[in-house]
PDB file of C-alpha atoms in Angstrom:
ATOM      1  CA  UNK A 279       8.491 -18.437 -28.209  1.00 65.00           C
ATOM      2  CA  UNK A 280      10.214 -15.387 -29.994  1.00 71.00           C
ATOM      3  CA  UNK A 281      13.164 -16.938 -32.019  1.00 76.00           C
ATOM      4  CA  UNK A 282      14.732 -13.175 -31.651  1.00 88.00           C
ATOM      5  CA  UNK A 283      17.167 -13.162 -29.329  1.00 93.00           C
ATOM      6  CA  UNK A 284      18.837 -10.348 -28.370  1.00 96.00           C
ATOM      7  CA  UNK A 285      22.558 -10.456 -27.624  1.00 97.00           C
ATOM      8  CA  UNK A 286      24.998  -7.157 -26.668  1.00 98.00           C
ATOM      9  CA  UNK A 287      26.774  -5.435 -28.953  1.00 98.00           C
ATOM     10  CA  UNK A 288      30.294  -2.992 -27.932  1.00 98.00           C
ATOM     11  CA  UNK A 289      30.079   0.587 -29.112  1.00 97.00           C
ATOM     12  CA  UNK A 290      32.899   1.823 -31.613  1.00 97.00           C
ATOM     13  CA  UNK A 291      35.457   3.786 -30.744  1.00 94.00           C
ATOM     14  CA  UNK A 292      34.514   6.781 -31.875  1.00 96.00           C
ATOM     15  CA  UNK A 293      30.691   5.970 -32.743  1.00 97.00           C
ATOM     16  CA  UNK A 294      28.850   8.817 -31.459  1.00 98.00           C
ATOM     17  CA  UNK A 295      29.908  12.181 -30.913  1.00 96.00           C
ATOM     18  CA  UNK A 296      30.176  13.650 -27.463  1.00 97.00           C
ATOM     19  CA  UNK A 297      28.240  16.782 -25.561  1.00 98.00           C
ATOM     20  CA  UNK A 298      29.895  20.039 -25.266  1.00 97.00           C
ATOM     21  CA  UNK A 299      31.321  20.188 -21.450  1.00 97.00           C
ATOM     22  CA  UNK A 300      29.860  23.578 -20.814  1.00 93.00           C
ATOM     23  CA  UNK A 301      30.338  23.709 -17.283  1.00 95.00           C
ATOM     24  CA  UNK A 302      33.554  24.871 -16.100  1.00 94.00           C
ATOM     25  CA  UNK A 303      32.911  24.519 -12.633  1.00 95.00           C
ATOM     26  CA  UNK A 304      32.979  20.506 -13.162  1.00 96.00           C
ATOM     27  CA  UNK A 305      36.273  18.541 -13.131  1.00 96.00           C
ATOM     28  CA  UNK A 306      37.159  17.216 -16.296  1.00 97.00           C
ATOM     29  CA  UNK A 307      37.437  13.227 -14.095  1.00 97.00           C
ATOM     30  CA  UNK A 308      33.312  13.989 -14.133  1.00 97.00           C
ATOM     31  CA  UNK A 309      33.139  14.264 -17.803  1.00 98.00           C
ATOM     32  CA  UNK A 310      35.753  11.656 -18.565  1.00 98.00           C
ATOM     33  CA  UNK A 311      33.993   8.980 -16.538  1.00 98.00           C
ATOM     34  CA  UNK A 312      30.904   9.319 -18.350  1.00 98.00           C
ATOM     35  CA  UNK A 313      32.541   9.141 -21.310  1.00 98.00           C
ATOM     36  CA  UNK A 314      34.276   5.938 -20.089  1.00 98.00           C
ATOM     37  CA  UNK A 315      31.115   4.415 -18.897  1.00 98.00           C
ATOM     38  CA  UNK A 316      29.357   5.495 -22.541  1.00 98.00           C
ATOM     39  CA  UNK A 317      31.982   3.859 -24.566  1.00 98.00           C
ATOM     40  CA  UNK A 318      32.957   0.937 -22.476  1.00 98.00           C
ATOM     41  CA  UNK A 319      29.482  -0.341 -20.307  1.00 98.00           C
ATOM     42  CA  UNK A 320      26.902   0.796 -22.390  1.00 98.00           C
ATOM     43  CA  UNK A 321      26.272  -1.159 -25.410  1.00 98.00           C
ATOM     44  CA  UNK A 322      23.809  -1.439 -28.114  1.00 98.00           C
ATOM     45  CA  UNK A 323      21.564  -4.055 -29.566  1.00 98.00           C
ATOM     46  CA  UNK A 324      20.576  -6.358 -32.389  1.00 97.00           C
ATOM     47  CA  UNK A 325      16.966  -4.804 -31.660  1.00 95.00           C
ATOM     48  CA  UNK A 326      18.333  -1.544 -32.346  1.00 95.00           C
ATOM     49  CA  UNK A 327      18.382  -0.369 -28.672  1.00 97.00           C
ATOM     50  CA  UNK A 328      21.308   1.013 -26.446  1.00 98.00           C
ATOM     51  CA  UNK A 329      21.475  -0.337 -23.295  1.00 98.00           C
ATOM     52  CA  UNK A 330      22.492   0.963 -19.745  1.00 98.00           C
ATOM     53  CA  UNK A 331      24.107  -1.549 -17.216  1.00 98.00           C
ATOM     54  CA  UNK A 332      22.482  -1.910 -13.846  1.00 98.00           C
ATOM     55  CA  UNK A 333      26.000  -1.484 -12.739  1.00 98.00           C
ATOM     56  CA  UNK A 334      26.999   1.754 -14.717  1.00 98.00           C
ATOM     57  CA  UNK A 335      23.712   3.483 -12.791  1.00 98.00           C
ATOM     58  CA  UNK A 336      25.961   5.218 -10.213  1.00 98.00           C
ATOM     59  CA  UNK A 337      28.170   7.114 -13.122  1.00 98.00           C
ATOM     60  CA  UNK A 338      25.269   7.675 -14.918  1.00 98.00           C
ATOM     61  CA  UNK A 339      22.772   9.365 -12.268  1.00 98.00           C
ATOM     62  CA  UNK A 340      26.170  10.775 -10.586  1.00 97.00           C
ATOM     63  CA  UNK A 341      25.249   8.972  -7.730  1.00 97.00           C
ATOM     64  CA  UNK A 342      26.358   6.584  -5.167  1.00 97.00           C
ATOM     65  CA  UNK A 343      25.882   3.217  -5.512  1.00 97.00           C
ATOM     66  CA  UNK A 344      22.617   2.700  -2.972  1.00 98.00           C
ATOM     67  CA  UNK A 345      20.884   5.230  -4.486  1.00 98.00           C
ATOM     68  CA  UNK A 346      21.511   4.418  -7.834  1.00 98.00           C
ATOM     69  CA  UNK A 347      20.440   1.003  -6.738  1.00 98.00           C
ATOM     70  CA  UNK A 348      17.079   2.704  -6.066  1.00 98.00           C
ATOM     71  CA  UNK A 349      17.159   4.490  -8.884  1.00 98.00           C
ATOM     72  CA  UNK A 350      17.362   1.533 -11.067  1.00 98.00           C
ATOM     73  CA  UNK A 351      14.498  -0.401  -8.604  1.00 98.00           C
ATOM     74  CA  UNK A 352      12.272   1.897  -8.367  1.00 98.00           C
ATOM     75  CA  UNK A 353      12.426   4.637 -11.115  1.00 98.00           C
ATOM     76  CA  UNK A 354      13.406   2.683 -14.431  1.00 98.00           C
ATOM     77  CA  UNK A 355      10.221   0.652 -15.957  1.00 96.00           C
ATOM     78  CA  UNK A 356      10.873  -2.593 -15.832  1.00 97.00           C
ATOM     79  CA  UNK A 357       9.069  -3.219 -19.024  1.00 93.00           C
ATOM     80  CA  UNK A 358      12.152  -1.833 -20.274  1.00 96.00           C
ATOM     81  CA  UNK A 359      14.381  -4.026 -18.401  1.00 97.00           C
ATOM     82  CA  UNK A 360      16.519  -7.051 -20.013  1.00 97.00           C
ATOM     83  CA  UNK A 361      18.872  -9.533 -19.278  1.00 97.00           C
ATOM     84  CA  UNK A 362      21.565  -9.687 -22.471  1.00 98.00           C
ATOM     85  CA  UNK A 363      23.984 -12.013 -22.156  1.00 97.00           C
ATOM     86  CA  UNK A 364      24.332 -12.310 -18.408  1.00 98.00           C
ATOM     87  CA  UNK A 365      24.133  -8.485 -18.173  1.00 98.00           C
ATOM     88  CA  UNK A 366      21.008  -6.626 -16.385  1.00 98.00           C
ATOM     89  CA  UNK A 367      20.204  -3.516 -18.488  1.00 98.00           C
ATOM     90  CA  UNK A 368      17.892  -1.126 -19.326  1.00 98.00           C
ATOM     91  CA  UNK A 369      16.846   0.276 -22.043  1.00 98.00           C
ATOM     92  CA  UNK A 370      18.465   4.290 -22.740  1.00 98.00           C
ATOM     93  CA  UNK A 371      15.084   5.952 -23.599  1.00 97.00           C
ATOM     94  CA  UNK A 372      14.092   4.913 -20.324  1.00 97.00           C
ATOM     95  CA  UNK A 373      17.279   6.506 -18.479  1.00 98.00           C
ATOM     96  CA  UNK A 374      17.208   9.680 -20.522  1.00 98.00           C
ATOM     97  CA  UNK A 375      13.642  10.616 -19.914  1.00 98.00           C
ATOM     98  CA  UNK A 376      14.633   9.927 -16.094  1.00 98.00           C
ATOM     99  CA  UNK A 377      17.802  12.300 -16.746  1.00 98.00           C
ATOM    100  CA  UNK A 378      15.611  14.567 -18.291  1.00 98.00           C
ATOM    101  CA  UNK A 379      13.195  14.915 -15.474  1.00 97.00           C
ATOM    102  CA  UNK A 380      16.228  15.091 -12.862  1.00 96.00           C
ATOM    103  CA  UNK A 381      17.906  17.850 -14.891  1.00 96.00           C
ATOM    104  CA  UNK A 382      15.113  20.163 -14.499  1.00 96.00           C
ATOM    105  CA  UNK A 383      14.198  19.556 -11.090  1.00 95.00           C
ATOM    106  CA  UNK A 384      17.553  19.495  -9.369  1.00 91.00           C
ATOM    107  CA  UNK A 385      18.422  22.311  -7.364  1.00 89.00           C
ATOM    108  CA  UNK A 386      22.226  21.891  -7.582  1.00 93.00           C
ATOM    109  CA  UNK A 387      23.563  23.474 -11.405  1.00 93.00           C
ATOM    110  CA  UNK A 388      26.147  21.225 -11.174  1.00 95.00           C
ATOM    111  CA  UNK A 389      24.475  18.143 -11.034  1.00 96.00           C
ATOM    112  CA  UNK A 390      21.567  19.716 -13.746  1.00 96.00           C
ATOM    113  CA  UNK A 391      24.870  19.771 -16.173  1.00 97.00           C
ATOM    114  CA  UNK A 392      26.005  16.230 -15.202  1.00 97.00           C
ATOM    115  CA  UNK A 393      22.211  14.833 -15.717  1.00 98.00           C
ATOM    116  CA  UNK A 394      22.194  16.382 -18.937  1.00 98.00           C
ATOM    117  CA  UNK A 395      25.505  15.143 -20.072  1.00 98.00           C
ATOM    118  CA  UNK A 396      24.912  11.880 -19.397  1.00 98.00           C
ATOM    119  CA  UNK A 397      21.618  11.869 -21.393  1.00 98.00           C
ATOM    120  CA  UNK A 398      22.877  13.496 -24.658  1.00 98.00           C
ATOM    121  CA  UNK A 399      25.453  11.095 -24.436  1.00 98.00           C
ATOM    122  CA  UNK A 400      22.729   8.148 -24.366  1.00 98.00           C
ATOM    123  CA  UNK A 401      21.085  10.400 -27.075  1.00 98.00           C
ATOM    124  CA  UNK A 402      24.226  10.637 -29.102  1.00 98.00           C
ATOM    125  CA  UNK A 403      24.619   6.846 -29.314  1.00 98.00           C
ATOM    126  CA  UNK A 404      21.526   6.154 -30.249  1.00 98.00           C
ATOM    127  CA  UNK A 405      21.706   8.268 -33.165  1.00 98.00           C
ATOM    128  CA  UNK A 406      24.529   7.112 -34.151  1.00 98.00           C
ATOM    129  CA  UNK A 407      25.625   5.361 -37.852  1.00 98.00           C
ATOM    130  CA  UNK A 408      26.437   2.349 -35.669  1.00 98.00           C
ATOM    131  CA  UNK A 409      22.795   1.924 -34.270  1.00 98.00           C
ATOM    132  CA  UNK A 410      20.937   3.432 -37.241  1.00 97.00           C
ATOM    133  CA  UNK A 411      22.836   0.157 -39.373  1.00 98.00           C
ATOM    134  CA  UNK A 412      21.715  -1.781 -36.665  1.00 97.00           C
ATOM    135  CA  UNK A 413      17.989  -0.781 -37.442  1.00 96.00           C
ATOM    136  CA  UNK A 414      18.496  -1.115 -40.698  1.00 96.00           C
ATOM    137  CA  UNK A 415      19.694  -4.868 -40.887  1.00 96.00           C
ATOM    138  CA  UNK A 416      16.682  -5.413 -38.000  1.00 95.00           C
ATOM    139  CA  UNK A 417      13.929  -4.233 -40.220  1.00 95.00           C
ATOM    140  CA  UNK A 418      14.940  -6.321 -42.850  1.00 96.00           C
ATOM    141  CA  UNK A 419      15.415  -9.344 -40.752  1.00 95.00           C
ATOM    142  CA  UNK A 420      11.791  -9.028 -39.515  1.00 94.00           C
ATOM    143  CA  UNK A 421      10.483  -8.117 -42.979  1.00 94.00           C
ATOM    144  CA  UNK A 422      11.778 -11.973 -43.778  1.00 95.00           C
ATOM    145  CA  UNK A 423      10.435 -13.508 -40.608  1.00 95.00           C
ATOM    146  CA  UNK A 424       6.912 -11.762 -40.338  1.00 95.00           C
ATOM    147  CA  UNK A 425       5.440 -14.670 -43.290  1.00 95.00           C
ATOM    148  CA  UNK A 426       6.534 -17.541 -40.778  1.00 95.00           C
ATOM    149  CA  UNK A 427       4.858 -17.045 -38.171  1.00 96.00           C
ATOM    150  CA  UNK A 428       1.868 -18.757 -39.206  1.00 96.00           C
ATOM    151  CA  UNK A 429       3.325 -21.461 -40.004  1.00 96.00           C
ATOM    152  CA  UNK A 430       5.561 -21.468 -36.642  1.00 96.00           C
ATOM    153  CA  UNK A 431       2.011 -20.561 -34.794  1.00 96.00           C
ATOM    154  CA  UNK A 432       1.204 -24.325 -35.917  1.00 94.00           C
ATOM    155  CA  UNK A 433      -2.897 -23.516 -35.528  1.00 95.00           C
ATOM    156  CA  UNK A 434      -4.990 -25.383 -38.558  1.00 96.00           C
ATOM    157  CA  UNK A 435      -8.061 -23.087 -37.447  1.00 97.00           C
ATOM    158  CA  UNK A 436      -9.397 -20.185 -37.264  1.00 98.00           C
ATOM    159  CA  UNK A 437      -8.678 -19.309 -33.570  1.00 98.00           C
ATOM    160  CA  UNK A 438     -11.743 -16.948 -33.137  1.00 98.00           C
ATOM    161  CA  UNK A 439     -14.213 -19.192 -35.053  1.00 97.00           C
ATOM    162  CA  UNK A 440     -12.910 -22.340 -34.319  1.00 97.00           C
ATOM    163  CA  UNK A 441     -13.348 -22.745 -38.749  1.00 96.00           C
ATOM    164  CA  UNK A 442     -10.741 -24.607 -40.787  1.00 97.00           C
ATOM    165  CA  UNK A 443      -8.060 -21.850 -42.017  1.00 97.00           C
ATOM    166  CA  UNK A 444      -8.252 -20.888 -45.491  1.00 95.00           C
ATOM    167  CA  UNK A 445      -5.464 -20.070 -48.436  1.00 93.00           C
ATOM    168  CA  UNK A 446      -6.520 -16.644 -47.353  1.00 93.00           C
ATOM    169  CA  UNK A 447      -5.506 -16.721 -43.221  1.00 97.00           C
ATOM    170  CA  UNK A 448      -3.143 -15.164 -41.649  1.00 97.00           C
ATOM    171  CA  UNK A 449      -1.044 -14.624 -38.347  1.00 97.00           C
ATOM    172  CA  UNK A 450      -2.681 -11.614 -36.417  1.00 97.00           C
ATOM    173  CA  UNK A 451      -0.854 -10.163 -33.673  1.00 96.00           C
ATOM    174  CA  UNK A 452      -2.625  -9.636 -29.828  1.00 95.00           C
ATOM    175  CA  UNK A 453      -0.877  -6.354 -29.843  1.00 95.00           C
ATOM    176  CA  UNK A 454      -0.463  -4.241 -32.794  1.00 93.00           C
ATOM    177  CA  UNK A 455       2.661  -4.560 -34.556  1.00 90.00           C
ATOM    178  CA  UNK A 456       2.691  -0.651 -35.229  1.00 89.00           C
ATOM    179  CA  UNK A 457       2.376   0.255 -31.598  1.00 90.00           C
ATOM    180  CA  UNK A 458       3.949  -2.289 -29.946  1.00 87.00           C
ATOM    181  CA  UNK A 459       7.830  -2.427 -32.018  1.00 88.00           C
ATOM    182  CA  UNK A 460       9.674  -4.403 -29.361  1.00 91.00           C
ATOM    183  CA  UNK A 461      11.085  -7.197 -31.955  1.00 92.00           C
ATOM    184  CA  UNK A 462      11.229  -9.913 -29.448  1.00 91.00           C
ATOM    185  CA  UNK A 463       7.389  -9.954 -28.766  1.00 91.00           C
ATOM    186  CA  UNK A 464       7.093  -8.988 -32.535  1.00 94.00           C
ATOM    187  CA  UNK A 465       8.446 -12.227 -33.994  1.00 95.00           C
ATOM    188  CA  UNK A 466       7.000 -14.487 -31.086  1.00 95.00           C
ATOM    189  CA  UNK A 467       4.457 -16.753 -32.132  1.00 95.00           C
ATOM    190  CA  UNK A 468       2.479 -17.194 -29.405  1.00 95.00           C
ATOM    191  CA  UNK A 469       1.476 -13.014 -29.037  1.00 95.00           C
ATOM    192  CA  UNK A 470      -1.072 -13.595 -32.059  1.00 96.00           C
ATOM    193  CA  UNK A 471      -3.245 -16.265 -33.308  1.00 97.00           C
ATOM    194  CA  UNK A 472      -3.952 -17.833 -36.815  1.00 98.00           C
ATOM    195  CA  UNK A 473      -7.340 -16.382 -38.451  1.00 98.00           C
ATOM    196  CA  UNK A 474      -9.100 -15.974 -41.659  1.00 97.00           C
ATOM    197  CA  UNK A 475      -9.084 -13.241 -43.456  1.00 97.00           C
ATOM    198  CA  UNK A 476     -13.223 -12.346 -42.559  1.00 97.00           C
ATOM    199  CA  UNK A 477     -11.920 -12.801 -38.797  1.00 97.00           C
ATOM    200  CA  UNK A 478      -9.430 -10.688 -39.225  1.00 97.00           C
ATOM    201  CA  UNK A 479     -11.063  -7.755 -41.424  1.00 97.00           C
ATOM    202  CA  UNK A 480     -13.521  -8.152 -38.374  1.00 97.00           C
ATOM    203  CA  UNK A 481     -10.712  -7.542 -35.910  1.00 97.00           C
ATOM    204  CA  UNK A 482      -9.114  -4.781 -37.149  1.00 96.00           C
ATOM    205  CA  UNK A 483     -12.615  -2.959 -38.480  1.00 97.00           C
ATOM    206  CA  UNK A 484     -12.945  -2.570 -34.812  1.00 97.00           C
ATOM    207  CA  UNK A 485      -9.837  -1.227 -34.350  1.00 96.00           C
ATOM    208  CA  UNK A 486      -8.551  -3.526 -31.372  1.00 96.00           C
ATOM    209  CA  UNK A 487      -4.576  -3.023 -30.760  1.00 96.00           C
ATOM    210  CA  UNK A 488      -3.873  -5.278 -27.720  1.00 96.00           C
ATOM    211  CA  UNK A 489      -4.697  -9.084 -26.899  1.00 95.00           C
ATOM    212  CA  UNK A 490      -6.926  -8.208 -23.814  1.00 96.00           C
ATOM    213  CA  UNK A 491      -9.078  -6.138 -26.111  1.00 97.00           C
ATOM    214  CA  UNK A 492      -9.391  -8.966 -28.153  1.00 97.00           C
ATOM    215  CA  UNK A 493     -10.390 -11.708 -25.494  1.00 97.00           C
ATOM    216  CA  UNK A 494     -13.126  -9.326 -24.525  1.00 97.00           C
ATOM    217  CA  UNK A 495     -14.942  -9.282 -27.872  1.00 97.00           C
ATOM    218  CA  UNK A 496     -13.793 -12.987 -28.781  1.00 97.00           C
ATOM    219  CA  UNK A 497     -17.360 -13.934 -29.137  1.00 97.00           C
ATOM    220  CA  UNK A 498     -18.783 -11.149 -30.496  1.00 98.00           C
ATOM    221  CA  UNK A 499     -16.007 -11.055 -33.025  1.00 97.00           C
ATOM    222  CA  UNK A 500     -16.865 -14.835 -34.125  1.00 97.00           C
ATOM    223  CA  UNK A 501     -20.903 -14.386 -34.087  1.00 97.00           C
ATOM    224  CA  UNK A 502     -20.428 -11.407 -36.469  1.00 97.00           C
ATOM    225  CA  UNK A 503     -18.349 -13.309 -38.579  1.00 96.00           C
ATOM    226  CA  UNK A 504     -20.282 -16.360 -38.398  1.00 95.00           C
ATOM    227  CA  UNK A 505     -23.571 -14.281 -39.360  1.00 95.00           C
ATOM    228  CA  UNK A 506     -22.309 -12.820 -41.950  1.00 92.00           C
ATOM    229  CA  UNK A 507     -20.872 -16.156 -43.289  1.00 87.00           C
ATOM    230  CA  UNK A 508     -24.755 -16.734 -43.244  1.00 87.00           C
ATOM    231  CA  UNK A 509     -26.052 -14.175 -44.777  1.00 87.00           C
ATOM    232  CA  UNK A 510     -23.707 -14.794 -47.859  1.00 80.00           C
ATOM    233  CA  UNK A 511     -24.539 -18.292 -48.270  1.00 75.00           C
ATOM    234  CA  UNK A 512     -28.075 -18.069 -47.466  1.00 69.00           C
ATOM    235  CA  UNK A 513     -27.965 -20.429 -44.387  1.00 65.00           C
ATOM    236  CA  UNK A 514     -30.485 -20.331 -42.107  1.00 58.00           C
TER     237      UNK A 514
END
């Protein structure tokens, strides 16, 4: 179990800076309750993420509640779905790409310029100083943590080959660390297994980046392994 735990963190006053209104035709109450919602509902991360409320949907999508119900149901991934601190929320990159989409394919100007307010808002924040610090203290907190996950894995063998572990072992991740960032799954010892290094030269030699690759050439990974183990000792 991940010993990351993610917990909600307020946006400064002040943290990000706003969009341009450029649409006169839209009361200024429109603009001023996204702001509201930006600063005061949506919140950042310790895994350097901003986060939209299930709640703040209907200010966000400048909808009514029901259908930003839906939208939040049925159009958000819910691989990018969390629960911080009592709070449902999803992650922004998932609501801006659907803002993007809707401000292109809305017929009604009006609601293109609210859709696209809303999102470079979410943009805004997440480039912020406030979230790139955030990043910053999160890659060194997992550049400490990465080394104890072997130990935390608790495995004294080789988990492919069923051989004792060596000096040489290490923890390797199911699904590549470089593709798969999400911090929680990143620093959770039970997404990898404990293997030696020949197991896992093997591994990544055959360029495998998620666990259900791996289970498929489990065997053929350890009979390679085990061959050429063979081969260099002369066993027969």
């Amino acid at each position: 179990m991940s010993k990351f735990e993610l917990t909600k963190i307020p946006i400064k006053k002040g943290a990000y800076k706003k969009p341009e209104r450029l649409n006169q035709n839209i009361p200024e109450e429109k603009y001023d309750k996204v702001d509201r919602t930006c600063e005061e509902e949506v919140f950042l991360s310790n895994d350097g993420n901003v986060y939209v409320p299930e709640y703040s949907m209907g200010t966000i999508f400048n909808t009514d509640s029901k259908r930003a119900q839906y939208i939040y149901d049925n159009f958000l991934d819910d691989d990018s779905k969390r629960c911080i601190n009592g709070t449902n929320a999803v992650k922004s990159s998932c609501v801006v790409g659907e803002l993007d989409k809707r401000s292109h394919e809305s017929r009604d100007a009006e609601d293109a310029d609210m859709d696209r307010y809303a999102r470079d808002s979410l943009i805004g924040i997440g480039d912020s100083d406030q979230a790139e610090a955030i990043r910053r203290k999160l890659d060194s907190h997992i550049n400490k943590e990465l080394p104890k996950l072997k130990r935390q894995r608790g495995s004294d063998v080789d988990e492919i080959t069923g051989e004792p572990l060596k000096k040489n072992s290490a923890f390797h991740h199911e699904d590549e660390k470089e593709l798969y960032t999400d911090p929680v799954a990143v620093l959770d010892e039970t997404k990898g297994k404990n293997v030696n290094r020949d197991t896992h030269k093997e591994i990544h030699k055959r360029n495998i980046r998620t666990g259900d690759e791996l289970e498929k050439q489990r065997e053929d990974i350890k009979k390679t392994v085990m061959n050429k183990k063979k081969l260099e000792t002369g066993d027969d």
